[in-house]
Short mmCIF file of C-alpha atoms in Angstrom, two decimals:
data_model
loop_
_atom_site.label_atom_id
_atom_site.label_comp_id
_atom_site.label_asym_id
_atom_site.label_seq_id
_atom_site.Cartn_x
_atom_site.Cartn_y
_atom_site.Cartn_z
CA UNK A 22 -55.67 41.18 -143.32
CA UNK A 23 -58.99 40.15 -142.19
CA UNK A 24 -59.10 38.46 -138.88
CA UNK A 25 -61.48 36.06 -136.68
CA UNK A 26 -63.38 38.18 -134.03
CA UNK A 27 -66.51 37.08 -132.17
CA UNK A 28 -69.82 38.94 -131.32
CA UNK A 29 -71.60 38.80 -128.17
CA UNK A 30 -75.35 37.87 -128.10
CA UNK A 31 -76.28 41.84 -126.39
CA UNK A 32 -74.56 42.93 -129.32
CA UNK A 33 -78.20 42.61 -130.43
CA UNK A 34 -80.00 44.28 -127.66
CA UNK A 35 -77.87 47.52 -127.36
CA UNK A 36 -79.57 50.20 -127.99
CA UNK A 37 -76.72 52.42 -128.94
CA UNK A 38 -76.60 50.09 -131.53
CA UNK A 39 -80.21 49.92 -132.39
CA UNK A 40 -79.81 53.95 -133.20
CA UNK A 41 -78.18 53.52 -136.29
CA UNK A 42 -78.92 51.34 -139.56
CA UNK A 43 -78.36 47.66 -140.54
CA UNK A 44 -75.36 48.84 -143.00
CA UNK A 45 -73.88 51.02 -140.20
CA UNK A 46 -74.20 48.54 -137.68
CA UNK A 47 -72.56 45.36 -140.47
CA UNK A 48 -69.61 48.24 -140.90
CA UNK A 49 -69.23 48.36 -137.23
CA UNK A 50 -68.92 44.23 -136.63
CA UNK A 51 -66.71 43.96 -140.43
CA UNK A 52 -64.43 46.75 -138.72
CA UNK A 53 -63.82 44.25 -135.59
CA UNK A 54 -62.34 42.05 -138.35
CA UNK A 55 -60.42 44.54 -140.22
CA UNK A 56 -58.65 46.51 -137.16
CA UNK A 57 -56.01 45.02 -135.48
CA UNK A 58 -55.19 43.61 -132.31
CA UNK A 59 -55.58 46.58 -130.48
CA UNK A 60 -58.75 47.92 -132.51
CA UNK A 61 -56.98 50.07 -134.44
CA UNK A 62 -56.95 50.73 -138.02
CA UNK A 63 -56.08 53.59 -141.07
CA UNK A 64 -58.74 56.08 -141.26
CA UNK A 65 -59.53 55.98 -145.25
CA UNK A 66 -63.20 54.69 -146.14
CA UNK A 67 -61.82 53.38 -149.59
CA UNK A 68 -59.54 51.03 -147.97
CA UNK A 69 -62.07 50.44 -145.04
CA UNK A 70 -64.76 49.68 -148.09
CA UNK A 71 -62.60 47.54 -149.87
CA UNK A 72 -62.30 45.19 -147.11
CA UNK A 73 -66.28 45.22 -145.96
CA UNK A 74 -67.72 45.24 -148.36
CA UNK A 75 -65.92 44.31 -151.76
CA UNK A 76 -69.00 42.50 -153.38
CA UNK A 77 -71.39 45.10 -152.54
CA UNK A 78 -73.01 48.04 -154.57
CA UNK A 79 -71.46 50.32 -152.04
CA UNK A 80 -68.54 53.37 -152.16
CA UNK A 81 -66.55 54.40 -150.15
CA UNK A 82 -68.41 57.84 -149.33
CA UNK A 83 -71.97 55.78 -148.59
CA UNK A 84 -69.21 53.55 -146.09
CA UNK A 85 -67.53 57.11 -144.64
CA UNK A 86 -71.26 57.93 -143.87
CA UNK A 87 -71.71 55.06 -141.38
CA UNK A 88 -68.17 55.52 -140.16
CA UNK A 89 -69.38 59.45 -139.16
CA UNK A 90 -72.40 57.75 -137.71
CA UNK A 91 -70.68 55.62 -135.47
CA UNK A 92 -68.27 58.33 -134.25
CA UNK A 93 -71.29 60.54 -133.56
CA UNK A 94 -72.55 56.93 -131.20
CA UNK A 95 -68.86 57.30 -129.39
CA UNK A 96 -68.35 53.45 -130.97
CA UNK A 97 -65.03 54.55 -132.78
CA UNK A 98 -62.47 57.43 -132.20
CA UNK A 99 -61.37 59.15 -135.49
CA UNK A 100 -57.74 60.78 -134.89
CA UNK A 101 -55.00 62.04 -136.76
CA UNK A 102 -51.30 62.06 -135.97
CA UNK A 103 -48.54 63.30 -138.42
CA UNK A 104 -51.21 63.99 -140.94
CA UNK A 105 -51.95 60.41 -140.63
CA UNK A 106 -55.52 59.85 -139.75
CA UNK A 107 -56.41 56.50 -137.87
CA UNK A 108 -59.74 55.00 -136.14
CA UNK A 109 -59.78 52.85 -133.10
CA UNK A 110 -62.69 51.30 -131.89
CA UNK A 111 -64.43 52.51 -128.36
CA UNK A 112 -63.60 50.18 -125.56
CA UNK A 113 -62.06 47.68 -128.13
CA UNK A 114 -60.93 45.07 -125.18
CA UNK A 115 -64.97 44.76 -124.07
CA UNK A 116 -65.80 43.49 -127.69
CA UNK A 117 -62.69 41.18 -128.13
CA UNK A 118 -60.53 39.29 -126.01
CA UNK A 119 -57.64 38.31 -127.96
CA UNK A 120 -54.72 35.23 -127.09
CA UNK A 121 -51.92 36.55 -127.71
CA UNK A 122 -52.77 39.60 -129.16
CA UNK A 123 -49.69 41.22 -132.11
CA UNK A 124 -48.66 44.92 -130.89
CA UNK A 125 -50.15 47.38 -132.68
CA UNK A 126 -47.89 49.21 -134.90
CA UNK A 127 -50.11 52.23 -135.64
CA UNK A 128 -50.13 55.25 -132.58
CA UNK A 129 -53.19 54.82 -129.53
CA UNK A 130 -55.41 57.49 -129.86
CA UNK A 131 -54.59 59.61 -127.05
CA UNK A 132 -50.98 60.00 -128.87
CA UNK A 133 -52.98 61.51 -132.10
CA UNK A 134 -55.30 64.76 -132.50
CA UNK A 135 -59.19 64.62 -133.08
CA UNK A 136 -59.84 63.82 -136.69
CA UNK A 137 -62.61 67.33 -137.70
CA UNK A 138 -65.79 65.98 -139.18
CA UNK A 139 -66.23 64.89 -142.43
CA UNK A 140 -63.04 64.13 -143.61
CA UNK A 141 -62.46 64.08 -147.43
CA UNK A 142 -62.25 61.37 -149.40
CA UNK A 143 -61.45 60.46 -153.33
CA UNK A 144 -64.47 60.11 -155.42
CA UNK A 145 -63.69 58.97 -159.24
CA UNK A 146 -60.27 60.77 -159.00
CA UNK A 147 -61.90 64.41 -157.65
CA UNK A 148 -61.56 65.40 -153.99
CA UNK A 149 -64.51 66.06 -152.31
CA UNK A 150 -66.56 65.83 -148.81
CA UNK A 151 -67.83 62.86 -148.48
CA UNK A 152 -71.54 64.53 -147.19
CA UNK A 153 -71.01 68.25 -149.81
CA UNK A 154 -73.20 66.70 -152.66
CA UNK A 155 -76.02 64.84 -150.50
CA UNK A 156 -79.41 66.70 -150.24
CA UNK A 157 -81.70 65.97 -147.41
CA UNK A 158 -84.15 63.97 -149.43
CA UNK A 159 -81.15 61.93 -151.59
CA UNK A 160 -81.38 58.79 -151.46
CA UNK A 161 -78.25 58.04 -149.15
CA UNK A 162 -79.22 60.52 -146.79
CA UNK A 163 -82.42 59.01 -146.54
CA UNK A 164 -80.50 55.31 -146.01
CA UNK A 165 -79.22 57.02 -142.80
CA UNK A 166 -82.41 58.21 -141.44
CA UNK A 167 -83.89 54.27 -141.88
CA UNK A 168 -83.53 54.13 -138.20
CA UNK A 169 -85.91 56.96 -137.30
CA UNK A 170 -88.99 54.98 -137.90
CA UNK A 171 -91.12 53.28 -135.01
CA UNK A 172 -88.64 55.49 -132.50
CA UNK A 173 -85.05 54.59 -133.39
CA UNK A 174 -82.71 56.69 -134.36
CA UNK A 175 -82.38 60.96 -133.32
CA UNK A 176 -85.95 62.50 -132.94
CA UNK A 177 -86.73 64.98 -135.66
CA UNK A 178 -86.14 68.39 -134.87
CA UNK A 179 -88.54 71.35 -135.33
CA UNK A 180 -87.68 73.46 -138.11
CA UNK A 181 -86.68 76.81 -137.17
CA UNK A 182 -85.94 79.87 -138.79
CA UNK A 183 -82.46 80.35 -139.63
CA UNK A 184 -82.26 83.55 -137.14
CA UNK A 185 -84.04 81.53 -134.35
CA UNK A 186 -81.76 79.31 -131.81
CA UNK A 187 -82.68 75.64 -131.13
CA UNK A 188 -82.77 76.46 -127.62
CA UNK A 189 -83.89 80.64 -125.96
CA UNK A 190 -80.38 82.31 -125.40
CA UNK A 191 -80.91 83.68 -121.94
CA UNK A 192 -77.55 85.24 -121.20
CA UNK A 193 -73.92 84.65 -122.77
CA UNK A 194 -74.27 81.21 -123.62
CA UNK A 195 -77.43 78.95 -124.30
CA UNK A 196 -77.92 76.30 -121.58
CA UNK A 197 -77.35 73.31 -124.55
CA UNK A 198 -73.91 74.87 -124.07
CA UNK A 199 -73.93 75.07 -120.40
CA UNK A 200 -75.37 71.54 -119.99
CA UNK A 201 -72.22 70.39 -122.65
CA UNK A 202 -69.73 71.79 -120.56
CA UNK A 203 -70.61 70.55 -117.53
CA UNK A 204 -71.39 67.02 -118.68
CA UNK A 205 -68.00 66.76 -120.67
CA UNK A 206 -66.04 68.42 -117.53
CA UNK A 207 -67.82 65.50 -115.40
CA UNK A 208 -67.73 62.72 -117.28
CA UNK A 209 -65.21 62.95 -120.35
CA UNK A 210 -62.17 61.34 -118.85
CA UNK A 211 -61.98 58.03 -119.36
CA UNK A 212 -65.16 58.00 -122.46
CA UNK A 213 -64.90 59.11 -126.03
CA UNK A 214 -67.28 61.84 -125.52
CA UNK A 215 -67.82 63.95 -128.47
CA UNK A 216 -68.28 67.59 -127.23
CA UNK A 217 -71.04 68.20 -131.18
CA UNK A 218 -72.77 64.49 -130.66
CA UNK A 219 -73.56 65.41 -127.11
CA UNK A 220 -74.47 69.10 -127.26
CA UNK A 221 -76.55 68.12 -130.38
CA UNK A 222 -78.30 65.44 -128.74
CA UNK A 223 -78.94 67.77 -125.57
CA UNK A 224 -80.30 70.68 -128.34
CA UNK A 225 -82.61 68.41 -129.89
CA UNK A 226 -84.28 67.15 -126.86
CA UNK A 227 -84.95 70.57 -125.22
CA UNK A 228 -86.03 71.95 -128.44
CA UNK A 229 -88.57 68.82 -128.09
CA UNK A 230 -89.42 69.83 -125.03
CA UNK A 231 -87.83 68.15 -122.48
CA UNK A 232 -87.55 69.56 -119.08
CA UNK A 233 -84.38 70.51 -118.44
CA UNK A 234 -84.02 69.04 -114.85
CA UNK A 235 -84.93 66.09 -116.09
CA UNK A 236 -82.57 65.90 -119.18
CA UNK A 237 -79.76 66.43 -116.66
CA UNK A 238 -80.42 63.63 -114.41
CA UNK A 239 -80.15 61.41 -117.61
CA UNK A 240 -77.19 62.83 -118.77
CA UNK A 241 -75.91 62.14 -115.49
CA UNK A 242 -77.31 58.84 -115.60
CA UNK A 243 -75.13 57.77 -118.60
CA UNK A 244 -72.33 59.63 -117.75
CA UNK A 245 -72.51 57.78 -114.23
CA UNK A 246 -72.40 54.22 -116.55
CA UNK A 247 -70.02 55.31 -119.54
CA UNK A 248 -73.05 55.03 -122.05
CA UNK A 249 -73.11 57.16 -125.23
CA UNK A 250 -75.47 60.28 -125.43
CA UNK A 251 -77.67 59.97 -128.24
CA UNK A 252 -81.68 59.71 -129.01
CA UNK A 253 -81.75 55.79 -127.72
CA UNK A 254 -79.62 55.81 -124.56
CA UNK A 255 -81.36 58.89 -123.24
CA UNK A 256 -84.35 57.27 -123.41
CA UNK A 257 -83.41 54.20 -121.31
CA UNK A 258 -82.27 56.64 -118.79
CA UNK A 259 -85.39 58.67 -119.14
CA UNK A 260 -86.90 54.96 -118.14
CA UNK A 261 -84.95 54.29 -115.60
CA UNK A 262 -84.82 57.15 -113.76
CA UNK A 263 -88.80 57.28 -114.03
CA UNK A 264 -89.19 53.57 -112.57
CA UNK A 265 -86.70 54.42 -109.60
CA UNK A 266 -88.97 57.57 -108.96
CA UNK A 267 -91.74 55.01 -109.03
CA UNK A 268 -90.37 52.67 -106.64
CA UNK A 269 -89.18 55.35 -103.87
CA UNK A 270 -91.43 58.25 -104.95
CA UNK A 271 -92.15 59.49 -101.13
CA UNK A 272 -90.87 62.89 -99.59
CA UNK A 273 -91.68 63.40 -96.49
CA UNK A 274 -92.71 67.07 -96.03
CA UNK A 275 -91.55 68.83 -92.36
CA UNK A 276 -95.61 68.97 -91.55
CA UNK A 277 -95.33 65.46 -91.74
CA UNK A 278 -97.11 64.93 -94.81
CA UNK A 279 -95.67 63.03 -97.95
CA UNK A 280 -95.34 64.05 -101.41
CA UNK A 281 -95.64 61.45 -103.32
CA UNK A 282 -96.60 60.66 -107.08
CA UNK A 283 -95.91 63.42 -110.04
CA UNK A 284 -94.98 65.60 -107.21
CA UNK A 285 -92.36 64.46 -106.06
CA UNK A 286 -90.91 63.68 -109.43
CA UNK A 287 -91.28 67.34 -110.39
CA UNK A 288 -89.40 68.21 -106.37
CA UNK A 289 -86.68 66.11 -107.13
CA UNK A 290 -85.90 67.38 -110.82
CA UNK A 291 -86.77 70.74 -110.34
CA UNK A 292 -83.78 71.24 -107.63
CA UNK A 293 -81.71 71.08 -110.74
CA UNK A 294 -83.63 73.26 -113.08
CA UNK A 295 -83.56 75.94 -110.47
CA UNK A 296 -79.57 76.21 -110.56
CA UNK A 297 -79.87 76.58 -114.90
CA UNK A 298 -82.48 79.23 -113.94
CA UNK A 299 -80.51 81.31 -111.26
CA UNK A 300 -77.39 80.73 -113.43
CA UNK A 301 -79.66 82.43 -116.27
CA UNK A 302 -80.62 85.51 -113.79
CA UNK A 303 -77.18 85.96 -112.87
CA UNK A 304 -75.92 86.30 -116.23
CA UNK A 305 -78.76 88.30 -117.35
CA UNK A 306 -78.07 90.54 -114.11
#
C-alpha cells in the first residue's frame, strides 16, 4: 500500500546521493512510499518494481540493480530471516517522521542475517542472477555507470592483470584489508557498514594513488560523522580535512621554527602511514 512520505530539500545536495543515477536515486524516494512505518519492506525487486514503477519500461532485474547500488551507498540494509529476505532503509526515522506510526509486522534487521549479494530473481519464469547476463558495455550496465561522468560516481579503476593485486601484498594481508578491518572494528556499530563497499572503495583509491595516511584520516573522518564510504563522501572528507590543514597548518618545530604549508600536511598524515609501514616490516620480518 503506497503511503504519503515527504523529502527534505538536502535530499538534493547529498552527495551520497549524487553517486548514484537519477533511476537509482527515484527507487530510493518511491521505496520511502512503499516500506512501512518503520522503513521496512519484502526484499523481492518484482514486487518492489511493481509498485515504482508500474508504467515504466523497466524490470525487475534493471530495479534489483539500483537496489544493489544503494546497499553498496549503506542507504538500505538487505537481510534475510527464515529464508525470508527483507530491506529496511538506513536511518529510516532521519528521512520520515511519522504520527502515529502502525508497528511493523515484518522482523528489524538486526533480528535477520545479511542478505549475500546479488540475490536471484525470476526473469520470464527462469531463475537467474539478476547481474549473470550483463556485459560491461550492455546497455544496463552502462545506465549504472551514468554517474561517473564530470566526477560522480566510483573513479575508474586501472586495469590490471588478473595475477596482479589492486593494491602490493606486503605481508599476510594487503593493507585494503588492514585499513577494512580497522575501520569496520572502529566505526561499524551503530552504521550499516558494508565490510565489500568499504574495502572496495578503499582498493580503488590506493590503486589511484592515494596516500595512504591520507585515505585514513578520511575514513576516519566519515566514520567520526556516520557518512557512507564511497567515491563522493571521500572526497568531501578529502576537502575538508585539506581546508582544516589550511586553516591551522603550523607545527612548531623544537628549534623554534614552524612547519607550515605542504609540510606540515605531509607531518601530520605521514604519522599514520608510518604505523601501515612498520605493521608491513613486522609481518614481512
Amino acid at each position: 500500500m503506497a503511503r504519503i512520505r515527504t523529502i527534505k530539500p538536502e535530499f538534493f545536495t547529498s552527495l551520497t546521493i549524487a553517486d548514484l543515477t537519477p533511476e537509482q536515486r527515484l527507487t530510493f524516494i518511491g521505496l520511502w512510499t512503499h516500506v512501512d512505518d518503520a522503513g521496512r519492506c519484502v526484499d523481492d525487486a518484482r514486487l518492489i518494481k511493481a509498485a515504482i514503477w508500474p508504467i515504466d519500461d523497466r524490470t525487475s532485474t534493471d530495479v534489483e540493480i539500483d537496489l544493489k547500488a544503494l546497499t553498496e551507498s549503506s542507504l538500505i540494509t538487505r537481510y534475510t530471516l527464515n529464508r525470508k529476505r527483507y530491506l529496511a532503509v538506513t536511518n529510516w526515522d532521519e528521512h520520515q517522521r511519522i504520527n502515529r506510526p502502525t508497528p511493523s509486522k515484518l522482523p528489524a534487521p538486526e533480528d535477520g542475517d545479511p542478505t549475500p549479494p546479488s540475490p536471484m530473481t525470476r526473469e520470464n519464469g527462469d531463475s537467474l542472477n539478476a547481474h549473470a547476463h550483463f556485459s560491461e558495455d550492455s546497455p544496463q550496465e552502462r545506465k549504472g555507470k551514468e554517474g561517473n561522468r564530470e566526477g560522480k560516481g566510483n573513479p575508474p579503476t586501472p586495469r590490471q592483470s588478473s595475477d596482479s593485486p589492486t593494491v602490493a601484498q606486503t605481508g599476510e594481508r594487503a593493507i585494503e584489508d588492514r585499513m577494512t578491518d580497522a575501520f569496520l572494528e572502529r566505526y561499524r556499530a551503530g552504521n550499516a557498514y558494508s565490510q565489500r563497499q568499504v574495502r572496495k572503495v578503499i582498493a580503488d583509491t590506493l590503486a589511484n594513488g592515494t596516500d595512504s595516511g591520507e585515505l585514513w584520516k578520511a575514513l576516519e573522518r566519515l566514520g567520526s560523522l556516520s557518512k557512507p564510504v564511497s567515491a563522493g563522501t571521500l572526497q568531501f572528507a578529502f576537502s575538508e580535512i585539506r581546508q582544516a590543514q589550511s586553516a591551522s597548518n603550523v607545527i612548531t618545530l623544537p628549534s623554534g621554527q614552524s612547519l607550515t604549508g605542504t609540510d606540515a600536511t605531509v607531518n601530520g598524515w605521514g604519522a599514520v602511514a608510518d604505523s601501515f609501514d612498520i605493521e608491513d616490516s613486522h609481518e614481512s620480518a
